[in-house]
Coordinates of C-alpha atoms in Angstrom, one line a residue:
M1 CA 56.1 99.6 77.7
S2 CA 53.9 99.5 80.8
T3 CA 52.4 102.8 81.8
E4 CA 50.9 101.6 85.1
V5 CA 52.3 103.2 88.2
R6 CA 52.4 100.8 91.2
P7 CA 53.0 101.7 94.8
Q8 CA 56.5 101.0 96.1
T9 CA 56.7 97.8 98.1
K10 CA 59.1 96.5 100.8
I11 CA 60.9 94.4 98.2
D12 CA 61.2 97.5 96.0
R13 CA 62.8 99.4 98.9
I14 CA 65.2 96.6 99.6
A15 CA 66.2 96.5 95.9
E16 CA 66.6 100.3 95.8
D17 CA 68.5 100.4 99.1
W18 CA 70.8 97.7 97.5
V19 CA 71.5 100.1 94.6
D20 CA 72.5 102.8 97.1
T21 CA 74.7 100.3 98.9
L22 CA 76.3 99.1 95.7
V23 CA 77.0 102.7 94.6
E24 CA 78.7 103.4 98.0
H25 CA 81.0 100.4 97.5
D26 CA 81.4 100.9 93.7
P27 CA 81.2 104.6 92.7
T28 CA 81.6 103.7 89.1
T29 CA 78.2 102.2 89.2
G30 CA 77.0 105.6 90.4
T31 CA 78.5 107.2 87.4
Y32 CA 76.8 104.7 85.2
L33 CA 73.5 105.6 86.8
G34 CA 74.2 109.3 86.4
R35 CA 74.8 110.1 90.1
A36 CA 77.1 113.1 89.9
E37 CA 78.1 112.7 93.6
S38 CA 79.9 109.5 92.7
N39 CA 82.1 111.0 90.0
G40 CA 85.1 111.9 92.1
R41 CA 85.6 108.5 93.7
L42 CA 86.7 105.0 92.6
P43 CA 86.1 101.5 94.2
D44 CA 88.2 99.9 96.9
Y45 CA 89.5 96.8 95.2
S46 CA 91.5 95.6 98.2
P47 CA 90.7 92.4 100.1
A48 CA 89.1 94.4 102.8
G49 CA 86.9 96.2 100.2
A50 CA 85.8 92.9 98.7
E51 CA 84.9 91.5 102.1
A52 CA 83.0 94.7 103.0
L53 CA 81.0 94.3 99.8
A54 CA 80.3 90.6 100.6
E55 CA 79.0 91.5 104.0
A56 CA 76.6 94.0 102.5
Q57 CA 75.5 91.3 100.1
R58 CA 74.8 88.9 103.0
A59 CA 72.8 91.6 104.8
T60 CA 70.7 92.4 101.7
L61 CA 70.1 88.7 101.0
Q62 CA 68.8 88.2 104.5
L63 CA 66.4 91.0 104.2
L64 CA 65.1 89.7 100.9
E65 CA 64.6 86.2 102.2
Q66 CA 62.4 87.6 105.0
A67 CA 60.3 89.8 102.7
E68 CA 57.0 88.6 101.2
P69 CA 56.1 89.5 97.6
V70 CA 52.9 91.4 97.0
D71 CA 52.6 91.0 93.2
D72 CA 54.3 89.5 90.1
V73 CA 56.8 92.4 89.9
D74 CA 57.9 91.6 93.5
R75 CA 58.2 87.9 92.7
V76 CA 60.5 88.6 89.8
T77 CA 62.6 91.1 91.8
K78 CA 63.0 88.8 94.8
T79 CA 63.8 85.8 92.7
D80 CA 66.3 87.6 90.5
L81 CA 68.1 89.7 93.1
A82 CA 68.4 86.8 95.6
A83 CA 69.8 84.4 93.0
G84 CA 72.4 87.0 92.0
L85 CA 73.5 87.7 95.5
R86 CA 73.9 84.0 96.3
L87 CA 76.0 83.6 93.2
A88 CA 78.2 86.6 94.0
L89 CA 78.8 85.3 97.5
A90 CA 79.8 81.9 96.1
R91 CA 82.3 83.5 93.8
H92 CA 83.6 85.6 96.6
E93 CA 84.2 82.5 98.8
M94 CA 86.1 80.9 95.8
G95 CA 88.5 83.9 95.9
E96 CA 87.5 85.4 92.5
S97 CA 88.2 88.9 93.6
L98 CA 91.8 87.9 94.3
R99 CA 92.5 86.9 90.7
N100 CA 90.2 89.2 88.9
L101 CA 92.4 90.1 85.9
N102 CA 91.5 89.8 82.2
V103 CA 91.9 91.8 79.0
I104 CA 88.4 93.3 78.9
E105 CA 86.4 93.5 82.2
S106 CA 88.5 93.7 85.3
P107 CA 89.6 96.6 87.6
S108 CA 92.4 97.6 85.3
Q109 CA 89.9 98.4 82.5
N110 CA 87.1 99.5 84.8
V111 CA 89.0 102.3 86.4
R112 CA 89.9 103.7 83.0
D113 CA 86.7 103.0 81.2
N114 CA 84.4 104.8 83.6
F115 CA 86.0 108.2 82.7
D116 CA 84.3 107.8 79.3
L117 CA 80.8 108.1 81.0
M118 CA 81.7 111.2 83.0
P119 CA 80.1 114.5 81.9
R120 CA 82.6 117.2 80.8
D121 CA 80.5 120.2 80.2
T122 CA 81.0 122.4 83.2
E123 CA 83.8 123.5 85.6
Q124 CA 82.3 121.2 88.2
D125 CA 82.3 118.3 85.8
W126 CA 86.0 118.8 85.1
Q127 CA 86.7 119.2 88.8
S128 CA 85.2 115.7 89.3
V129 CA 87.4 114.3 86.6
A130 CA 90.4 115.7 88.4
E131 CA 89.3 114.2 91.7
R132 CA 88.7 110.8 90.1
M133 CA 92.1 110.9 88.4
R134 CA 93.7 111.5 91.8
A135 CA 91.7 108.5 93.2
V136 CA 93.2 106.2 90.6
Q137 CA 96.4 105.5 92.6
A138 CA 94.6 104.3 95.8
S139 CA 92.1 102.2 93.8
L140 CA 94.9 100.5 91.9
E141 CA 96.9 100.0 95.1
G142 CA 94.0 98.1 96.6
Y143 CA 93.8 96.1 93.4
R144 CA 97.5 95.2 93.5
S145 CA 97.1 94.1 97.1
S146 CA 94.2 91.7 96.1
L147 CA 96.3 90.2 93.3
A148 CA 99.2 89.8 95.6
E149 CA 97.1 88.1 98.2
G150 CA 95.7 85.8 95.5
A151 CA 99.2 84.9 94.4
S152 CA 100.1 84.0 97.9
Q153 CA 97.2 81.6 98.1
G154 CA 97.9 80.1 94.7
L155 CA 95.0 81.9 93.0
A156 CA 97.0 84.0 90.4
P157 CA 95.4 84.6 87.0
A158 CA 96.9 83.0 83.8
I159 CA 100.1 84.4 82.5
R160 CA 98.6 85.2 79.1
Q161 CA 96.2 87.6 80.8
V162 CA 98.9 89.1 83.0
R163 CA 101.1 89.9 79.9
E164 CA 98.2 91.4 77.9
V165 CA 97.0 93.6 80.8
T166 CA 100.5 94.7 81.5
A167 CA 100.7 96.0 77.9
Q168 CA 97.3 97.6 78.2
A169 CA 98.3 99.4 81.4
R170 CA 101.4 100.8 79.7
R171 CA 99.3 102.1 76.8
V172 CA 97.0 103.8 79.3
A173 CA 99.9 105.4 81.2
G174 CA 101.6 106.7 78.0
D175 CA 105.0 108.3 78.1
G176 CA 104.3 111.2 80.3
T177 CA 103.2 113.6 77.6
S178 CA 100.7 111.3 75.9
G179 CA 98.5 108.6 77.2
F180 CA 94.8 108.4 78.1
F181 CA 94.8 110.7 81.1
S182 CA 97.0 113.4 79.5
E183 CA 94.8 113.5 76.5
L184 CA 91.7 113.6 78.7
A185 CA 93.0 116.5 80.7
A186 CA 93.9 118.4 77.5
G187 CA 90.3 118.3 76.5
A188 CA 89.4 120.7 79.3
A189 CA 90.8 123.7 77.4
E190 CA 88.3 123.1 74.6
S191 CA 85.5 123.1 77.2
G192 CA 86.5 126.5 78.5
A193 CA 87.9 125.3 81.9
S194 CA 89.9 127.9 83.8
E195 CA 93.6 127.9 83.6
A196 CA 93.9 126.9 87.2
L197 CA 91.7 123.9 86.7
Q198 CA 93.6 123.0 83.5
R199 CA 96.8 122.9 85.6
E200 CA 95.1 120.8 88.3
L201 CA 93.9 118.4 85.7
A202 CA 97.4 118.1 84.1
D203 CA 98.8 117.3 87.5
A204 CA 96.1 114.8 88.3
A205 CA 96.7 113.2 84.9
Q206 CA 100.3 112.6 85.7
F207 CA 99.3 111.2 89.0
A208 CA 96.9 108.7 87.4
S209 CA 99.4 107.8 84.6
R210 CA 102.0 106.9 87.3
A211 CA 99.5 104.7 89.0
Y212 CA 99.1 102.7 85.7
D213 CA 102.9 102.6 85.3
E214 CA 103.1 101.1 88.8
L215 CA 100.4 98.6 88.0
A216 CA 102.3 97.5 84.9
A217 CA 105.5 97.1 86.8
F218 CA 103.8 95.1 89.5
L219 CA 102.1 92.8 87.0
E220 CA 105.4 92.2 85.2
K221 CA 107.8 91.9 88.1
D222 CA 105.7 90.6 91.0
L223 CA 102.6 88.8 89.7
A224 CA 103.9 87.2 86.4
P225 CA 106.3 84.8 88.3
H226 CA 103.3 83.4 90.2
A227 CA 100.9 83.4 87.3
A228 CA 99.2 80.1 86.2
Q229 CA 100.6 78.7 83.0
A230 CA 97.3 77.1 81.9
D231 CA 94.5 79.2 80.5
A232 CA 91.7 76.8 81.6
F233 CA 89.5 77.7 84.6
G234 CA 88.5 74.1 85.3
R235 CA 85.0 72.8 85.8
E236 CA 84.2 74.1 89.3
R237 CA 85.2 77.7 88.5
Y238 CA 83.6 77.5 85.1
E239 CA 80.3 76.4 86.4
L240 CA 80.0 79.5 88.5
A241 CA 81.4 81.8 85.8
S242 CA 78.9 80.4 83.3
E243 CA 76.0 80.9 85.7
E244 CA 77.1 84.5 86.4
F245 CA 76.9 85.4 82.7
L246 CA 73.8 83.3 81.9
G247 CA 71.7 83.6 85.0
L248 CA 71.0 80.0 84.4
K249 CA 72.7 76.6 85.2
V250 CA 73.1 74.6 82.0
D251 CA 74.4 71.1 81.2
L252 CA 77.8 72.2 79.9
D253 CA 78.5 68.9 78.2
E254 CA 75.2 68.9 76.3
T255 CA 75.7 72.6 75.5
Y256 CA 79.1 71.8 74.0
E257 CA 77.6 69.2 71.7
W258 CA 74.8 71.6 70.8
G259 CA 77.4 74.2 70.0
L260 CA 79.2 71.8 67.6
D261 CA 75.9 71.1 65.8
E262 CA 75.0 74.8 65.7
L263 CA 78.4 75.7 64.2
A264 CA 77.9 73.1 61.5
R265 CA 74.5 74.5 60.7
M266 CA 75.9 78.0 60.5
V267 CA 78.7 76.9 58.1
D268 CA 76.1 75.2 55.9
E269 CA 73.9 78.3 55.9
Q270 CA 76.8 80.5 55.1
Q271 CA 77.8 78.4 52.1
R272 CA 74.3 78.5 50.7
I273 CA 74.3 82.3 50.9
A274 CA 77.8 82.5 49.5
A275 CA 76.6 80.5 46.5
E276 CA 73.9 83.2 45.9
I277 CA 76.6 85.9 45.9
T278 CA 79.1 84.2 43.7
G279 CA 76.6 82.4 41.4
S280 CA 78.4 79.1 41.8
K281 CA 77.5 75.9 43.6
P282 CA 78.3 75.5 47.4
H283 CA 81.8 74.1 48.1
A284 CA 84.4 74.2 50.9
G285 CA 86.0 77.5 49.8
I286 CA 82.9 79.3 48.6
V287 CA 82.6 81.5 51.7
A288 CA 86.1 82.9 51.3
E289 CA 85.4 83.5 47.6
A290 CA 82.2 85.4 48.4
I291 CA 84.0 87.5 51.0
A292 CA 86.8 88.3 48.6
Q293 CA 84.2 89.5 46.1
L294 CA 82.4 91.7 48.6
E295 CA 85.6 93.1 50.0
A296 CA 86.6 94.2 46.5
D297 CA 83.3 96.1 46.1
P298 CA 84.0 99.8 46.7
E299 CA 80.3 100.5 47.2
R300 CA 80.4 98.4 50.4
K301 CA 83.4 100.2 51.9
L302 CA 83.7 102.9 54.5
H303 CA 87.0 104.8 54.8
G304 CA 88.0 106.3 58.1
T305 CA 86.3 106.5 61.5
A306 CA 84.4 109.6 60.6
A307 CA 82.6 107.8 57.8
L308 CA 82.0 104.8 60.1
K309 CA 80.5 107.0 62.7
R310 CA 78.2 108.8 60.2
W311 CA 77.1 105.5 58.7
M312 CA 76.4 103.9 62.1
Q313 CA 74.3 106.9 63.1
Q314 CA 72.3 107.0 59.9
T315 CA 71.6 103.3 60.0
S316 CA 70.6 103.4 63.7
D317 CA 68.3 106.4 63.2
R318 CA 66.5 104.7 60.3
A319 CA 66.0 101.5 62.3
V320 CA 64.6 103.5 65.3
E321 CA 62.2 105.5 63.1
E322 CA 60.9 102.6 61.0
L323 CA 60.6 99.9 63.7
G324 CA 59.0 102.5 66.0
R325 CA 56.3 102.9 63.4
T326 CA 55.7 99.2 62.7
Q327 CA 57.1 96.7 65.2
F328 CA 57.7 98.1 68.7
D329 CA 56.5 100.8 71.1
I330 CA 59.6 103.0 71.3
P331 CA 59.0 106.0 73.7
E332 CA 60.2 109.4 72.6
E333 CA 62.6 109.6 75.5
I334 CA 64.7 106.7 74.2
R335 CA 64.6 107.4 70.5
T336 CA 68.0 109.0 70.7
L337 CA 70.9 106.6 70.4
E338 CA 74.4 108.2 70.0
C339 CA 76.9 106.3 67.8
L340 CA 80.4 107.1 68.9
I341 CA 84.0 106.0 68.2
A342 CA 85.5 105.0 71.6
P343 CA 88.7 106.8 72.8
T344 CA 90.4 103.4 73.1
Q345 CA 91.9 101.1 70.4
E346 CA 91.4 97.8 72.0
G347 CA 88.9 96.3 69.6
G348 CA 85.2 95.6 70.2
I349 CA 81.8 97.3 69.9
Y350 CA 79.7 97.8 72.9
Y351 CA 76.6 99.6 74.3
T352 CA 76.2 101.8 77.4
G353 CA 72.7 102.4 78.6
P354 CA 71.1 105.8 79.4
S355 CA 71.4 107.3 82.9
D356 CA 68.5 106.7 85.2
D357 CA 67.2 110.2 84.6
L358 CA 67.7 109.8 80.9
T359 CA 69.8 112.9 80.5
R360 CA 72.6 110.8 79.2
P361 CA 71.3 108.8 76.2
G362 CA 72.1 105.2 75.3
R363 CA 75.4 105.0 73.3
M364 CA 76.9 102.6 70.9
W365 CA 80.7 102.6 71.0
W366 CA 83.2 101.3 68.5
S367 CA 86.7 100.7 69.8
V368 CA 88.7 100.7 66.5
P369 CA 92.0 98.9 66.7
E370 CA 95.1 100.9 65.8
G371 CA 95.8 100.8 62.0
V372 CA 92.2 99.7 61.0
T373 CA 90.9 102.4 58.6
E374 CA 88.5 100.5 56.3
F375 CA 85.1 99.0 57.3
D376 CA 82.7 96.8 55.3
T377 CA 79.1 97.8 55.6
W378 CA 77.9 94.2 54.7
R379 CA 79.8 92.9 57.6
E380 CA 78.8 95.5 60.1
L381 CA 75.1 96.2 59.4
T382 CA 73.9 93.5 61.7
T383 CA 76.1 94.9 64.5
V384 CA 74.3 98.2 64.5
Y385 CA 71.0 96.3 64.9
H386 CA 72.6 94.2 67.6
E387 CA 73.8 97.1 69.7
G388 CA 71.0 99.5 68.9
V389 CA 67.4 98.8 67.9
P390 CA 65.9 96.2 68.2
G391 CA 68.9 95.0 70.2
H392 CA 70.5 96.3 73.3
H393 CA 69.2 99.8 73.2
L394 CA 65.6 98.8 72.8
Q395 CA 65.8 96.3 75.6
I396 CA 68.0 98.3 78.1
A397 CA 66.5 101.7 77.5
T398 CA 63.0 100.4 77.7
A399 CA 63.7 99.1 81.2
A400 CA 65.2 102.5 82.1
V401 CA 62.2 104.4 81.0
N402 CA 59.7 102.0 82.6
R403 CA 59.7 103.8 86.0
G404 CA 56.0 103.1 86.6
S405 CA 56.5 99.5 87.6
L406 CA 60.2 98.7 87.9
N407 CA 62.4 99.8 90.8
E408 CA 65.8 101.3 90.1
W409 CA 67.7 98.0 90.5
R410 CA 65.4 96.4 87.9
R411 CA 65.6 99.3 85.5
Q412 CA 69.4 99.7 85.6
L413 CA 71.4 97.0 87.2
A414 CA 69.6 93.7 87.0
G415 CA 70.3 91.1 84.3
T416 CA 72.9 89.0 82.8
S417 CA 74.9 88.8 79.6
G418 CA 73.0 85.8 78.5
Q419 CA 69.6 87.5 78.7
A420 CA 70.8 90.8 77.1
E421 CA 73.2 89.4 74.5
G422 CA 70.8 86.6 73.8
W423 CA 68.1 89.2 73.0
A424 CA 70.6 91.0 70.8
L425 CA 71.3 87.9 68.7
Y426 CA 67.6 87.1 68.6
A427 CA 67.1 90.7 67.4
E428 CA 69.6 90.1 64.5
R429 CA 67.5 87.2 63.3
L430 CA 64.4 89.2 63.7
M431 CA 65.7 91.9 61.4
E432 CA 66.4 89.2 58.8
Q433 CA 62.8 88.0 59.2
L434 CA 61.6 91.6 58.8
G435 CA 63.4 92.0 55.5
Y436 CA 66.3 94.3 56.6
L437 CA 68.9 91.7 55.5
D438 CA 67.4 90.7 52.2
D439 CA 70.6 91.6 50.4
P440 CA 72.6 88.3 50.5
A441 CA 75.8 90.2 51.4
D442 CA 74.1 91.6 54.5
R443 CA 72.8 88.1 55.4
L444 CA 76.3 86.7 55.0
G445 CA 77.6 89.4 57.4
M446 CA 74.9 88.4 59.9
L447 CA 75.8 84.7 59.5
D448 CA 79.5 85.6 59.9
G449 CA 78.6 86.9 63.4
Q450 CA 76.3 84.0 64.2
R451 CA 79.0 81.6 63.2
M452 CA 81.5 83.3 65.4
R453 CA 79.1 83.1 68.4
A454 CA 78.5 79.4 67.8
A455 CA 82.3 78.8 67.5
R456 CA 82.7 80.6 70.8
V457 CA 80.4 78.2 72.6
V458 CA 82.6 75.3 71.5
L459 CA 85.9 77.1 72.1
D460 CA 85.0 78.5 75.5
I461 CA 83.6 75.3 77.0
G462 CA 86.3 73.3 75.2
V463 CA 89.2 75.2 76.6
H464 CA 88.0 75.7 80.2
L465 CA 86.7 72.2 80.7
G466 CA 89.7 70.6 78.9
K467 CA 87.6 68.8 76.4
V468 CA 88.8 66.8 73.4
R469 CA 89.2 69.0 70.3
P470 CA 86.8 68.6 67.4
D471 CA 89.6 67.0 65.3
G472 CA 90.0 64.4 68.1
E473 CA 93.8 64.8 68.2
A474 CA 94.3 66.3 71.6
V475 CA 92.5 68.4 74.3
W476 CA 91.8 72.1 73.8
S477 CA 94.5 74.7 74.5
G478 CA 94.8 78.4 74.2
D479 CA 97.0 78.1 71.1
Y480 CA 94.5 75.7 69.4
A481 CA 91.7 78.1 70.3
L482 CA 93.4 80.8 68.3
E483 CA 93.8 78.5 65.3
F484 CA 90.2 77.4 65.6
M485 CA 88.9 81.0 65.7
R486 CA 90.9 81.9 62.6
E487 CA 89.1 79.1 60.8
N488 CA 85.7 80.3 61.8
V489 CA 85.8 84.1 61.5
N490 CA 86.7 86.5 58.7
M491 CA 88.3 89.3 60.7
N492 CA 91.8 90.8 60.9
E493 CA 94.4 89.1 63.0
G494 CA 94.5 91.7 65.7
F495 CA 90.8 91.4 66.3
V496 CA 91.0 87.6 66.4
K497 CA 93.8 87.6 68.9
F498 CA 92.0 90.1 71.2
E499 CA 88.8 88.0 71.0
V500 CA 90.5 84.8 71.9
N501 CA 92.4 86.4 74.8
R502 CA 89.1 87.8 76.0
Y503 CA 87.5 84.3 76.1
L504 CA 90.5 82.8 77.8
G505 CA 90.4 85.3 80.7
W506 CA 86.6 86.0 80.9
A507 CA 85.3 82.5 81.0
G508 CA 81.6 81.9 80.4
Q509 CA 80.9 85.2 78.9
A510 CA 81.4 84.4 75.2
P511 CA 79.0 81.4 75.0
S512 CA 76.3 83.4 76.8
Y513 CA 75.3 85.2 73.5
K514 CA 74.4 82.1 71.6
I515 CA 73.0 80.2 74.6
G516 CA 70.9 83.2 75.4
Q517 CA 69.6 83.3 71.9
R518 CA 68.7 79.6 72.2
I519 CA 66.6 80.3 75.3
W520 CA 64.8 83.3 73.7
E521 CA 63.9 81.3 70.7
Q522 CA 62.7 78.4 72.8
L523 CA 60.5 80.7 74.8
R524 CA 59.0 82.3 71.6
D525 CA 58.4 78.9 70.1
E526 CA 56.7 77.7 73.3
A527 CA 54.4 80.7 73.4
A528 CA 53.5 80.2 69.7
A529 CA 52.7 76.5 70.3
Q530 CA 50.6 77.4 73.3
A531 CA 48.6 79.9 71.3
V532 CA 48.0 77.4 68.5
A533 CA 47.0 74.7 71.0
S534 CA 44.4 77.1 72.5
G535 CA 43.0 78.2 69.1
R536 CA 44.5 81.7 69.2
E537 CA 46.7 83.5 66.7
F538 CA 50.2 84.0 68.1
D539 CA 50.9 87.7 68.6
I540 CA 54.7 88.1 68.5
R541 CA 54.5 91.9 69.3
D542 CA 52.7 91.0 72.5
F543 CA 55.3 88.4 73.3
H544 CA 58.0 91.0 72.8
R545 CA 56.1 93.6 74.9
R546 CA 55.7 91.2 77.8
A547 CA 59.4 90.2 77.7
L548 CA 60.7 93.8 77.4
D549 CA 58.5 94.9 80.3
L550 CA 60.3 92.5 82.5
G551 CA 63.6 94.4 82.0
V552 CA 66.9 92.7 81.8
I553 CA 66.9 89.7 84.2
R554 CA 68.5 86.3 84.7
L555 CA 67.6 83.8 82.1
D556 CA 66.2 81.4 84.6
T557 CA 64.0 84.2 86.0
L558 CA 62.9 85.0 82.4
Q559 CA 61.9 81.4 81.8
R560 CA 59.8 81.2 84.9
A561 CA 58.2 84.6 84.4
M562 CA 57.3 84.0 80.7
R563 CA 55.9 80.6 81.6
G564 CA 53.8 81.9 84.5
E565 CA 55.8 79.9 87.1
L566 CA 56.5 82.7 89.5

């Protein structure tokens, strides 16, 4: 972590002004940053709201283009922010805000999910919760108007996504006495909120629940008849979606072929590890045999979410303590990582970074699907490293604490999935190299995840670009994607279905993990080769330090910065 304090520059001010502007247009970003004044509001998702945001993006881009960098930090900021703004405007012109609906990261989820980050300790905190619940209706009305406008222009999302989000919205709404908002409001009593505020919260919860009921009805009755039947985005849309998640333009056809090779390599590696576990020679069914053996081992089982949470926390705490001694500089301010069970049951594990003032710590969330009560430690160990240390938490929280040289945009909002998720996969392999996955079962769990990420490269590009399937029999489709995923992961059916639906509606995001890992490993290998060529010993800790000090940025900016090209 850099301790140098540098004077604020014009480009820093433009970037920080952009943060303020973005918070004004999207108050949920303010909540993420820990700005309490944003907590009672929600974004305007209407066509007018999208155009107002685009106009602000144009104005900020113009200011950036006119500003001259004064140092390397400025050069990274200008390069990264300008590229992101240009891409956002290109997606706006393509009408993406008019068909922004998928099962994991669209306004329907964002409105609900942001309540998870709101503080609930004081009377004022709960008052903000009530205000935001009352804002749900207007925000979702604007969202419905955008989707309706998109449908009128032939830009409706795919029917598969519409049906799944309809079901999600109904679950959020509940039946009037249950549901997310009713349960959230009920928690005020345990926090000592006044009876008057409890009544206000209960009323606001009903208001928000009705808004989700109305959204579900709109999706089912008004949008579904206009929805696209095909899941595929097509090449033009996919190229922009891929760049959004990578922060890098890649040759998609070459990447597809690389993904096939990488998947084959992961299968071979898995079979060799499975042979160690079973004591037999590698063969086609050996991975399944090894998994069956491990799943029958009671010593590798966790029962219930309480045990899962406790194990996650203990594993994370140990990694922070040990790696902070031997491998990384981990400031005291970010050594706390909270491991939590998410209030939703949608599936998935995710990380949320600390607030900018560090009063809210980084958090690892596990959204456990309904009915799932058993968890395998061998399968999930690498996930804790991926989400925590040395994965997301180390990278994202290091940027947050690095106030001496990085402006708020660089600390909190810059970056792409490819750079961050690529680092997290790189971190998984690093933990293997450091001996944390010496148990063959734990290595098999890591490879299970790596194989899934390789399969996603093939699946995502294959479906959305309409490529010929690996079996050569036809082109990719959503149904074949589900079959392909079942063959390449060892997870319950509910998780597999959710994952595939996610890829189909959130194009370009799933491959960013493995492609990002590829870029990180290429950069490390380049740095090592340069050290050898110049007669120096390669210092991997220095490589990591320099990379983490950059914060989370686009992959193309990362490449240029690490190669000294900016």
